PDB file of C-alpha atoms in Angstrom:
ATOM      1  CA  UNK A   1      -0.043   0.001  -0.023  1.00 51.00           C
ATOM      2  CA  UNK A   2       1.568   3.235  -1.098  1.00 50.00           C
ATOM      3  CA  UNK A   3       2.255   5.734   1.621  1.00 55.00           C
ATOM      4  CA  UNK A   4       1.308   9.374   1.311  1.00 51.00           C
ATOM      5  CA  UNK A   5       4.596  11.292   1.123  1.00 53.00           C
ATOM      6  CA  UNK A   6       5.001  13.432   4.223  1.00 51.00           C
ATOM      7  CA  UNK A   7       4.766  17.179   3.475  1.00 54.00           C
ATOM      8  CA  UNK A   8       8.088  19.039   3.461  1.00 52.00           C
ATOM      9  CA  UNK A   9       8.766  21.998   5.663  1.00 53.00           C
ATOM     10  CA  UNK A  10       6.470  24.970   5.157  1.00 46.00           C
ATOM     11  CA  UNK A  11       8.113  27.683   2.969  1.00 47.00           C
ATOM     12  CA  UNK A  12       9.457  30.622   4.799  1.00 48.00           C
ATOM     13  CA  UNK A  13       7.629  33.714   3.770  1.00 54.00           C
ATOM     14  CA  UNK A  14       9.737  36.446   2.172  1.00 69.00           C
ATOM     15  CA  UNK A  15      10.879  39.143   4.719  1.00 87.00           C
ATOM     16  CA  UNK A  16       9.258  42.426   4.181  1.00 95.00           C
ATOM     17  CA  UNK A  17      11.768  45.132   3.211  1.00 97.00           C
ATOM     18  CA  UNK A  18      11.190  48.351   5.054  1.00 98.00           C
ATOM     19  CA  UNK A  19      11.990  51.513   3.171  1.00 98.00           C
ATOM     20  CA  UNK A  20      11.536  55.199   4.211  1.00 98.00           C
ATOM     21  CA  UNK A  21      10.828  57.912   1.636  1.00 98.00           C
ATOM     22  CA  UNK A  22      12.578  60.912   3.230  1.00 98.00           C
ATOM     23  CA  UNK A  23      11.518  64.159   1.384  1.00 98.00           C
ATOM     24  CA  UNK A  24       9.494  67.306   1.076  1.00 98.00           C
ATOM     25  CA  UNK A  25       6.071  67.988  -0.351  1.00 97.00           C
ATOM     26  CA  UNK A  26       6.864  65.961  -3.487  1.00 97.00           C
ATOM     27  CA  UNK A  27       7.051  62.898  -1.219  1.00 97.00           C
ATOM     28  CA  UNK A  28       4.477  64.023   1.278  1.00 97.00           C
ATOM     29  CA  UNK A  29       1.733  64.273  -1.485  1.00 97.00           C
ATOM     30  CA  UNK A  30       0.807  67.965  -1.131  1.00 97.00           C
ATOM     31  CA  UNK A  31      -2.845  68.521  -1.729  1.00 97.00           C
ATOM     32  CA  UNK A  32      -3.439  64.876  -2.491  1.00 97.00           C
ATOM     33  CA  UNK A  33      -5.289  62.028  -0.666  1.00 96.00           C
ATOM     34  CA  UNK A  34      -2.833  60.082   1.436  1.00 96.00           C
ATOM     35  CA  UNK A  35      -3.228  56.988  -0.780  1.00 97.00           C
ATOM     36  CA  UNK A  36      -2.186  59.077  -3.797  1.00 98.00           C
ATOM     37  CA  UNK A  37       1.210  60.218  -2.375  1.00 98.00           C
ATOM     38  CA  UNK A  38       4.476  59.009  -3.738  1.00 98.00           C
ATOM     39  CA  UNK A  39       5.278  56.324  -0.981  1.00 98.00           C
ATOM     40  CA  UNK A  40       1.990  54.357  -1.039  1.00 98.00           C
ATOM     41  CA  UNK A  41       1.738  54.546  -4.857  1.00 98.00           C
ATOM     42  CA  UNK A  42       5.383  53.164  -5.183  1.00 98.00           C
ATOM     43  CA  UNK A  43       4.681  50.520  -2.517  1.00 98.00           C
ATOM     44  CA  UNK A  44       1.683  49.270  -4.577  1.00 98.00           C
ATOM     45  CA  UNK A  45       3.619  49.305  -7.869  1.00 98.00           C
ATOM     46  CA  UNK A  46       6.506  47.244  -6.239  1.00 98.00           C
ATOM     47  CA  UNK A  47       4.117  44.768  -4.749  1.00 97.00           C
ATOM     48  CA  UNK A  48       2.405  44.224  -8.006  1.00 97.00           C
ATOM     49  CA  UNK A  49       5.833  43.282  -9.244  1.00 96.00           C
ATOM     50  CA  UNK A  50       6.348  40.772  -6.547  1.00 96.00           C
ATOM     51  CA  UNK A  51       8.371  42.783  -4.037  1.00 96.00           C
ATOM     52  CA  UNK A  52       7.460  42.471  -0.375  1.00 96.00           C
ATOM     53  CA  UNK A  53       7.974  46.045   0.714  1.00 97.00           C
ATOM     54  CA  UNK A  54       6.581  48.606   3.105  1.00 98.00           C
ATOM     55  CA  UNK A  55       7.444  52.315   2.415  1.00 98.00           C
ATOM     56  CA  UNK A  56       6.977  54.863   5.245  1.00 98.00           C
ATOM     57  CA  UNK A  57       5.986  58.313   3.920  1.00 98.00           C
ATOM     58  CA  UNK A  58       8.456  60.624   5.723  1.00 98.00           C
ATOM     59  CA  UNK A  59       7.805  63.619   3.535  1.00 98.00           C
ATOM     60  CA  UNK A  60       7.198  67.020   5.096  1.00 97.00           C
ATOM     61  CA  UNK A  61       5.921  69.897   2.956  1.00 96.00           C
ATOM     62  CA  UNK A  62       8.333  72.892   2.945  1.00 96.00           C
ATOM     63  CA  UNK A  63      11.218  70.922   4.180  1.00 97.00           C
ATOM     64  CA  UNK A  64      14.653  71.978   3.189  1.00 98.00           C
ATOM     65  CA  UNK A  65      17.706  69.650   3.320  1.00 98.00           C
ATOM     66  CA  UNK A  66      18.572  71.167   6.773  1.00 98.00           C
ATOM     67  CA  UNK A  67      14.932  70.412   7.990  1.00 98.00           C
ATOM     68  CA  UNK A  68      15.345  66.805   6.846  1.00 98.00           C
ATOM     69  CA  UNK A  69      18.675  66.514   8.637  1.00 98.00           C
ATOM     70  CA  UNK A  70      17.263  67.867  11.901  1.00 98.00           C
ATOM     71  CA  UNK A  71      14.497  65.276  11.921  1.00 98.00           C
ATOM     72  CA  UNK A  72      16.476  62.418  10.422  1.00 98.00           C
ATOM     73  CA  UNK A  73      16.774  60.276  13.511  1.00 95.00           C
ATOM     74  CA  UNK A  74      13.184  60.093  14.377  1.00 95.00           C
ATOM     75  CA  UNK A  75      11.992  59.992  10.661  1.00 97.00           C
ATOM     76  CA  UNK A  76      14.080  56.979   9.969  1.00 98.00           C
ATOM     77  CA  UNK A  77      13.381  54.296  12.526  1.00 97.00           C
ATOM     78  CA  UNK A  78      15.796  51.590  13.627  1.00 95.00           C
ATOM     79  CA  UNK A  79      15.245  48.474  11.387  1.00 95.00           C
ATOM     80  CA  UNK A  80      14.858  50.518   8.178  1.00 98.00           C
ATOM     81  CA  UNK A  81      16.387  48.678   5.276  1.00 98.00           C
ATOM     82  CA  UNK A  82      16.848  51.617   2.975  1.00 98.00           C
ATOM     83  CA  UNK A  83      16.066  55.246   2.485  1.00 98.00           C
ATOM     84  CA  UNK A  84      14.775  57.041  -0.737  1.00 98.00           C
ATOM     85  CA  UNK A  85      16.251  60.566  -0.175  1.00 98.00           C
ATOM     86  CA  UNK A  86      14.285  63.238  -2.001  1.00 98.00           C
ATOM     87  CA  UNK A  87      15.288  66.645  -0.620  1.00 98.00           C
ATOM     88  CA  UNK A  88      16.644  69.915  -2.064  1.00 98.00           C
ATOM     89  CA  UNK A  89      13.803  71.270  -4.176  1.00 97.00           C
ATOM     90  CA  UNK A  90      12.933  73.947  -1.475  1.00 97.00           C
ATOM     91  CA  UNK A  91      16.632  74.897  -1.155  1.00 98.00           C
ATOM     92  CA  UNK A  92      16.620  75.703  -4.867  1.00 97.00           C
ATOM     93  CA  UNK A  93      13.303  77.544  -4.825  1.00 96.00           C
ATOM     94  CA  UNK A  94      14.575  79.717  -2.113  1.00 96.00           C
ATOM     95  CA  UNK A  95      17.960  80.266  -3.768  1.00 96.00           C
ATOM     96  CA  UNK A  96      19.926  78.831  -0.868  1.00 97.00           C
ATOM     97  CA  UNK A  97      23.737  78.451  -1.444  1.00 98.00           C
ATOM     98  CA  UNK A  98      24.259  75.113  -3.208  1.00 98.00           C
ATOM     99  CA  UNK A  99      27.221  74.480  -0.810  1.00 98.00           C
ATOM    100  CA  UNK A 100      24.814  74.505   2.095  1.00 98.00           C
ATOM    101  CA  UNK A 101      22.488  72.024   0.351  1.00 98.00           C
ATOM    102  CA  UNK A 102      25.413  69.768  -0.468  1.00 98.00           C
ATOM    103  CA  UNK A 103      26.820  69.809   3.039  1.00 98.00           C
ATOM    104  CA  UNK A 104      23.349  68.914   4.483  1.00 98.00           C
ATOM    105  CA  UNK A 105      22.750  66.049   2.055  1.00 98.00           C
ATOM    106  CA  UNK A 106      26.198  64.733   2.781  1.00 98.00           C
ATOM    107  CA  UNK A 107      25.400  64.822   6.490  1.00 98.00           C
ATOM    108  CA  UNK A 108      22.215  62.877   5.989  1.00 98.00           C
ATOM    109  CA  UNK A 109      23.964  60.338   3.797  1.00 98.00           C
ATOM    110  CA  UNK A 110      26.845  59.946   6.250  1.00 98.00           C
ATOM    111  CA  UNK A 111      24.622  59.559   9.293  1.00 98.00           C
ATOM    112  CA  UNK A 112      22.577  56.867   7.457  1.00 98.00           C
ATOM    113  CA  UNK A 113      25.638  55.010   6.297  1.00 97.00           C
ATOM    114  CA  UNK A 114      26.898  55.124   9.910  1.00 97.00           C
ATOM    115  CA  UNK A 115      23.635  53.260  10.856  1.00 97.00           C
ATOM    116  CA  UNK A 116      24.128  50.742   8.100  1.00 96.00           C
ATOM    117  CA  UNK A 117      21.124  52.183   6.063  1.00 98.00           C
ATOM    118  CA  UNK A 118      21.688  52.302   2.333  1.00 98.00           C
ATOM    119  CA  UNK A 119      20.386  55.414   0.429  1.00 98.00           C
ATOM    120  CA  UNK A 120      18.877  55.799  -3.062  1.00 98.00           C
ATOM    121  CA  UNK A 121      19.496  59.471  -3.867  1.00 98.00           C
ATOM    122  CA  UNK A 122      16.781  61.169  -5.921  1.00 98.00           C
ATOM    123  CA  UNK A 123      18.154  64.217  -7.684  1.00 98.00           C
ATOM    124  CA  UNK A 124      16.659  67.622  -8.389  1.00 98.00           C
ATOM    125  CA  UNK A 125      17.492  70.341 -10.824  1.00 97.00           C
ATOM    126  CA  UNK A 126      17.515  74.049  -9.984  1.00 96.00           C
ATOM    127  CA  UNK A 127      14.959  76.432 -11.572  1.00 93.00           C
ATOM    128  CA  UNK A 128      16.694  78.028 -14.603  1.00 91.00           C
ATOM    129  CA  UNK A 129      15.652  81.503 -13.739  1.00 92.00           C
ATOM    130  CA  UNK A 130      18.358  81.438 -10.986  1.00 93.00           C
ATOM    131  CA  UNK A 131      20.958  81.631 -13.743  1.00 95.00           C
ATOM    132  CA  UNK A 132      23.461  79.162 -15.325  1.00 96.00           C
ATOM    133  CA  UNK A 133      26.066  79.366 -12.566  1.00 97.00           C
ATOM    134  CA  UNK A 134      23.606  78.547  -9.789  1.00 97.00           C
ATOM    135  CA  UNK A 135      22.048  75.756 -11.945  1.00 97.00           C
ATOM    136  CA  UNK A 136      25.453  74.243 -12.603  1.00 97.00           C
ATOM    137  CA  UNK A 137      26.490  74.328  -8.983  1.00 98.00           C
ATOM    138  CA  UNK A 138      23.113  72.921  -7.749  1.00 98.00           C
ATOM    139  CA  UNK A 139      22.511  70.289 -10.445  1.00 98.00           C
ATOM    140  CA  UNK A 140      25.982  68.834  -9.898  1.00 98.00           C
ATOM    141  CA  UNK A 141      25.404  68.029  -6.192  1.00 98.00           C
ATOM    142  CA  UNK A 142      23.464  64.831  -6.652  1.00 98.00           C
ATOM    143  CA  UNK A 143      25.602  62.913  -9.192  1.00 98.00           C
ATOM    144  CA  UNK A 144      28.800  63.992  -7.302  1.00 98.00           C
ATOM    145  CA  UNK A 145      27.486  62.793  -3.915  1.00 98.00           C
ATOM    146  CA  UNK A 146      26.238  59.519  -5.449  1.00 98.00           C
ATOM    147  CA  UNK A 147      29.631  58.933  -6.969  1.00 98.00           C
ATOM    148  CA  UNK A 148      31.554  59.824  -3.802  1.00 98.00           C
ATOM    149  CA  UNK A 149      29.406  57.557  -1.562  1.00 98.00           C
ATOM    150  CA  UNK A 150      28.563  54.714  -4.037  1.00 97.00           C
ATOM    151  CA  UNK A 151      24.867  55.381  -4.031  1.00 98.00           C
ATOM    152  CA  UNK A 152      22.179  54.391  -6.478  1.00 98.00           C
ATOM    153  CA  UNK A 153      21.063  57.677  -8.196  1.00 98.00           C
ATOM    154  CA  UNK A 154      17.889  58.675  -9.818  1.00 98.00           C
ATOM    155  CA  UNK A 155      18.992  61.810 -11.561  1.00 98.00           C
ATOM    156  CA  UNK A 156      15.757  63.947 -11.548  1.00 98.00           C
ATOM    157  CA  UNK A 157      12.778  63.168  -9.317  1.00 98.00           C
ATOM    158  CA  UNK A 158      10.446  65.127 -11.586  1.00 97.00           C
ATOM    159  CA  UNK A 159      11.492  63.369 -14.736  1.00 97.00           C
ATOM    160  CA  UNK A 160       8.569  63.145 -17.160  1.00 96.00           C
ATOM    161  CA  UNK A 161       6.345  65.730 -15.506  1.00 97.00           C
ATOM    162  CA  UNK A 162       8.311  68.914 -14.924  1.00 95.00           C
ATOM    163  CA  UNK A 163       6.557  71.803 -16.497  1.00 92.00           C
ATOM    164  CA  UNK A 164       3.645  69.691 -17.789  1.00 96.00           C
ATOM    165  CA  UNK A 165       0.355  71.423 -16.939  1.00 96.00           C
ATOM    166  CA  UNK A 166      -1.668  68.226 -17.363  1.00 97.00           C
ATOM    167  CA  UNK A 167       0.472  66.385 -14.726  1.00 98.00           C
ATOM    168  CA  UNK A 168       0.980  69.279 -12.115  1.00 97.00           C
ATOM    169  CA  UNK A 169      -1.343  71.191  -9.879  1.00 97.00           C
ATOM    170  CA  UNK A 170      -1.942  74.834 -10.857  1.00 96.00           C
ATOM    171  CA  UNK A 171       1.291  76.027  -9.148  1.00 94.00           C
ATOM    172  CA  UNK A 172       3.201  73.967 -11.624  1.00 93.00           C
ATOM    173  CA  UNK A 173       5.372  72.722  -8.725  1.00 94.00           C
ATOM    174  CA  UNK A 174       3.495  69.824  -7.251  1.00 97.00           C
ATOM    175  CA  UNK A 175       2.319  66.722  -9.196  1.00 98.00           C
ATOM    176  CA  UNK A 176      -1.297  65.773  -9.545  1.00 98.00           C
ATOM    177  CA  UNK A 177      -2.253  62.108  -8.671  1.00 98.00           C
ATOM    178  CA  UNK A 178      -1.620  61.164 -12.271  1.00 98.00           C
ATOM    179  CA  UNK A 179       1.782  62.971 -12.110  1.00 98.00           C
ATOM    180  CA  UNK A 180       2.694  60.914  -9.062  1.00 98.00           C
ATOM    181  CA  UNK A 181       1.865  57.783 -11.035  1.00 98.00           C
ATOM    182  CA  UNK A 182       4.230  58.957 -13.766  1.00 98.00           C
ATOM    183  CA  UNK A 183       6.932  59.707 -11.295  1.00 98.00           C
ATOM    184  CA  UNK A 184       6.503  56.102  -9.862  1.00 98.00           C
ATOM    185  CA  UNK A 185       6.518  54.519 -13.301  1.00 98.00           C
ATOM    186  CA  UNK A 186       9.691  56.327 -14.212  1.00 98.00           C
ATOM    187  CA  UNK A 187      11.550  55.681 -11.033  1.00 98.00           C
ATOM    188  CA  UNK A 188      10.439  52.124 -10.612  1.00 98.00           C
ATOM    189  CA  UNK A 189      13.344  50.367 -12.387  1.00 98.00           C
ATOM    190  CA  UNK A 190      15.906  52.423 -10.324  1.00 98.00           C
ATOM    191  CA  UNK A 191      14.051  51.460  -7.127  1.00 98.00           C
ATOM    192  CA  UNK A 192      14.168  47.711  -8.169  1.00 98.00           C
ATOM    193  CA  UNK A 193      17.891  48.083  -8.817  1.00 98.00           C
ATOM    194  CA  UNK A 194      18.205  49.597  -5.297  1.00 98.00           C
ATOM    195  CA  UNK A 195      16.375  46.782  -3.710  1.00 97.00           C
ATOM    196  CA  UNK A 196      18.690  44.392  -5.408  1.00 96.00           C
ATOM    197  CA  UNK A 197      21.691  45.989  -3.719  1.00 96.00           C
ATOM    198  CA  UNK A 198      20.306  45.819  -0.167  1.00 95.00           C
ATOM    199  CA  UNK A 199      22.072  43.352   1.988  1.00 88.00           C
ATOM    200  CA  UNK A 200      20.174  40.119   2.969  1.00 80.00           C
ATOM    201  CA  UNK A 201      18.823  40.073   6.495  1.00 73.00           C
ATOM    202  CA  UNK A 202      17.279  37.246   8.361  1.00 66.00           C
TER     203      UNK A 202
END
């Protein structure tokens, strides 16, 4: 009489990767329902592609890089596997010295690295009405920091929507819900590449 084979060990469920999106109003979802903000939309897109992830929305409207640095330790909890760093747009809108922005971003990156938390750096471009010299100094911050610290870089967070009236709110600064979906669609391959670089944890 044939014996029924005994079942093997139950499969271990994939561990959920915990990310924090640290940013300003572009991350926070200014004027949008909470479910339409960048972090939840990105989380849903990644889950649809088979990734077990949770993404905390740590966006604060109006934040400069300095503001993000000041709240870094409580915005990024222990146990975070990676951070999507999206800050600097308000620095540029206020015409702050790019050297100050660079110093603040580097401090955030360095502090996270000291905690063993990898960073995906989302870049920003300066408004062109501030002149070519300012734009050159500001725009170079992100690729140079990414190179210096070995970070995954997404060159321009607003790629595909900047200046598009159909994808931005009337201020032409903040994306609509559809604009957020375009941002997520464009950044998705870079986030997946970032996930692949994260160290395995039990």
